[in-house]
Coordinates of C-alpha atoms in Angstrom, one line a residue:
X1 CA -15.4 -9.5 6.4
X2 CA -12.6 -10.0 8.7
X3 CA -11.1 -7.4 11.3
X4 CA -7.6 -7.6 12.6
X5 CA -7.4 -5.3 15.8
X6 CA -4.4 -4.6 18.4
X7 CA -2.0 -6.8 16.6
X8 CA 1.6 -6.4 15.6
X9 CA 4.2 -7.8 13.4
X10 CA 8.1 -7.4 14.0
X11 CA 10.3 -9.4 11.7
X12 CA 14.0 -9.1 11.0
X13 CA 13.2 -11.2 8.1
X14 CA 11.7 -10.5 5.1
X15 CA 8.0 -11.1 3.8
X16 CA 8.5 -11.7 0.3
X17 CA 5.7 -12.4 -2.7
X18 CA 5.7 -11.9 -6.3
X19 CA 2.2 -10.3 -7.3
X20 CA 0.6 -8.5 -4.2
X21 CA 2.7 -8.2 -1.2
X22 CA 2.0 -6.7 2.6
X23 CA 3.3 -7.3 6.0
X24 CA -0.3 -8.5 7.1
X25 CA -2.0 -9.3 3.9
X26 CA -1.0 -9.4 -0.1
X27 CA -4.7 -8.9 -0.9
X28 CA -7.9 -7.9 1.6
X29 CA -11.4 -7.1 0.5
X30 CA -14.2 -5.7 2.8
X31 CA -12.0 -5.7 5.9
X32 CA -10.6 -3.6 8.7
X33 CA -7.2 -3.0 10.3
X34 CA -7.5 -1.5 13.4
X35 CA -4.6 -0.2 15.8
X36 CA -2.2 -2.2 14.0
X37 CA 1.3 -1.9 13.0
X38 CA 4.4 -3.8 11.2
X39 CA 8.0 -3.5 11.5
X40 CA 9.5 -5.4 8.5
X41 CA 11.2 -5.7 5.5
X42 CA 8.5 -6.2 2.2
X43 CA 9.7 -7.3 -1.0
X44 CA 8.5 -8.3 -4.4
X45 CA 10.6 -11.4 -6.2
X46 CA 8.4 -10.9 -9.0
X47 CA 10.6 -11.4 -12.4
X48 CA 7.8 -10.6 -14.4
X49 CA 4.3 -8.6 -14.4
X50 CA 3.2 -5.7 -12.1
X51 CA 3.9 -6.5 -8.4
X52 CA 2.1 -4.1 -6.0
X53 CA 3.7 -3.6 -2.5
X54 CA 2.3 -2.1 0.7
X55 CA 3.7 -1.9 4.2
X56 CA 0.5 -3.2 5.6
X57 CA -1.6 -4.3 2.8
X58 CA -0.6 -4.9 -1.1
X59 CA -4.0 -4.2 -2.4
X60 CA -7.6 -3.6 -0.8
X61 CA -10.7 -3.0 -1.8
X62 CA -13.6 -1.8 0.5
X63 CA -11.3 -1.6 3.3
X64 CA -10.6 0.5 6.7
X65 CA -7.0 0.9 7.9
X66 CA -7.1 3.1 10.9
X67 CA -5.0 4.1 13.6
X68 CA -1.9 1.9 12.3
X69 CA 1.6 2.4 11.2
X70 CA 4.1 0.9 9.2
X71 CA 7.7 1.1 9.7
X72 CA 10.7 -0.9 7.5
X73 CA 11.5 -1.2 4.0
X74 CA 9.6 -1.8 0.8
X75 CA 11.8 -3.6 -2.1
X76 CA 11.6 -4.4 -5.8
X77 CA 14.4 -3.7 -7.7
X78 CA 14.5 -6.5 -10.6
X79 CA 14.8 -4.1 -13.6
X80 CA 12.7 -6.2 -15.9
X81 CA 9.9 -5.7 -13.6
X82 CA 7.0 -2.8 -14.2
X83 CA 6.4 -1.8 -10.5
X84 CA 3.2 -0.2 -10.7
X85 CA 1.8 0.3 -7.6
X86 CA 3.7 0.5 -4.1
X87 CA 2.6 2.8 -0.7
X88 CA 3.8 2.8 2.7
X89 CA 0.7 1.4 3.6
X90 CA -1.0 -0.1 1.0
X91 CA -0.2 -0.6 -2.7
X92 CA -3.8 0.3 -3.8
X93 CA -7.1 1.2 -1.9
X94 CA -10.3 0.9 -4.2
X95 CA -13.6 1.3 -3.6
X96 CA -14.8 2.3 -0.6
X97 CA -11.5 2.0 1.1
X98 CA -10.5 4.2 3.9
X99 CA -7.0 5.4 5.2
X100 CA -6.9 7.5 8.4
X101 CA -4.9 8.5 11.6
X102 CA -1.9 6.3 10.1
X103 CA 1.7 7.0 9.8
X104 CA 4.7 5.2 8.4
X105 CA 8.3 5.8 7.8
X106 CA 9.6 3.9 4.9
X107 CA 12.7 3.1 2.5
X108 CA 12.1 2.4 -0.6
X109 CA 14.2 0.7 -3.3
X110 CA 11.7 0.5 -6.1
X111 CA 13.0 0.2 -9.7
X112 CA 10.9 0.2 -13.0
X113 CA 11.7 -1.3 -16.4
X114 CA 9.9 1.6 -18.1
X115 CA 7.9 5.0 -18.0
X116 CA 4.8 6.3 -19.7
X117 CA 1.7 4.4 -18.7
X118 CA 3.6 1.7 -17.0
X119 CA 5.6 4.1 -14.9
X120 CA 5.9 3.2 -11.2
X121 CA 3.4 4.7 -8.7
X122 CA 4.6 5.1 -5.6
X123 CA 3.0 7.1 -2.8
X124 CA 3.8 7.6 1.2
X125 CA 0.7 6.3 2.1
X126 CA -1.0 4.5 -1.2
X127 CA 0.3 3.7 -4.7
X128 CA -3.3 4.6 -6.3
X129 CA -6.5 5.3 -4.6
X130 CA -9.4 4.7 -6.7
X131 CA -13.0 3.7 -7.5
X132 CA -12.4 1.4 -9.9
X133 CA -14.7 0.6 -13.2
X134 CA -17.6 -0.7 -14.3
X135 CA -20.6 -1.9 -12.4
X136 CA -18.6 -1.8 -9.4
X137 CA -17.8 2.0 -9.1
X138 CA -18.6 3.8 -6.3
X139 CA -17.2 7.7 -6.8
X140 CA -16.7 9.9 -3.8
X141 CA -16.7 7.5 -1.1
X142 CA -12.9 6.9 -0.8
X143 CA -11.3 8.5 1.9
X144 CA -7.6 9.2 3.3
X145 CA -7.2 11.7 6.0
X146 CA -4.6 12.8 8.7
X147 CA -2.2 10.2 7.4
X148 CA 1.7 11.1 8.0
X149 CA 4.6 9.8 6.1
X150 CA 8.2 10.0 6.0
X151 CA 10.4 8.5 2.8
X152 CA 14.1 7.9 2.0
X153 CA 15.7 5.5 -0.4
X154 CA 15.3 5.4 -4.6
X155 CA 12.2 5.5 -6.3
X156 CA 10.1 6.6 -3.7
X157 CA 7.4 8.8 -3.3
X158 CA 7.0 12.6 -4.1
X159 CA 3.1 12.7 -2.9
X160 CA 0.9 11.1 -0.1
X161 CA -1.1 9.2 -2.8
X162 CA 0.9 8.6 -6.2
X163 CA -2.8 8.4 -8.3
X164 CA -5.9 9.1 -7.6
X165 CA -8.8 8.7 -9.6
X166 CA -12.7 7.9 -10.2
X167 CA -12.5 6.1 -13.1

């Protein structure tokens, strides 16, 4: 278990990756991000697959994001890429994840190659919040509360959380 506390990232450069991308981490499991912030541009350079973008963390499982914020941009505009999950704080929050007392101001530039089941899921706070499936499923123990978000740009969110399920 990792804890990152009272840390800020400010960059005029671009934080980029292909599969899961975030200012602090592309993927985080059983970790805490407390009183942290990032001012950055987060970009997927993927040319195939389903990239996951988050302002702070791309994909997290059983993590706490608290009293933190992101201000910047999320970008993935390659027309051949199915952007599946993007969120101002995290692209995916799964199994025992909690996101509370956060805020973000994000300019989105998110494209999608198709609609239907591969449509983009872009949320102000998270693109997807779910408990997962199979033996690791722990429904009802996810939380997202007291979060503020503001969005602009193309392909951006309508809801704080784009997809919420206990499957």
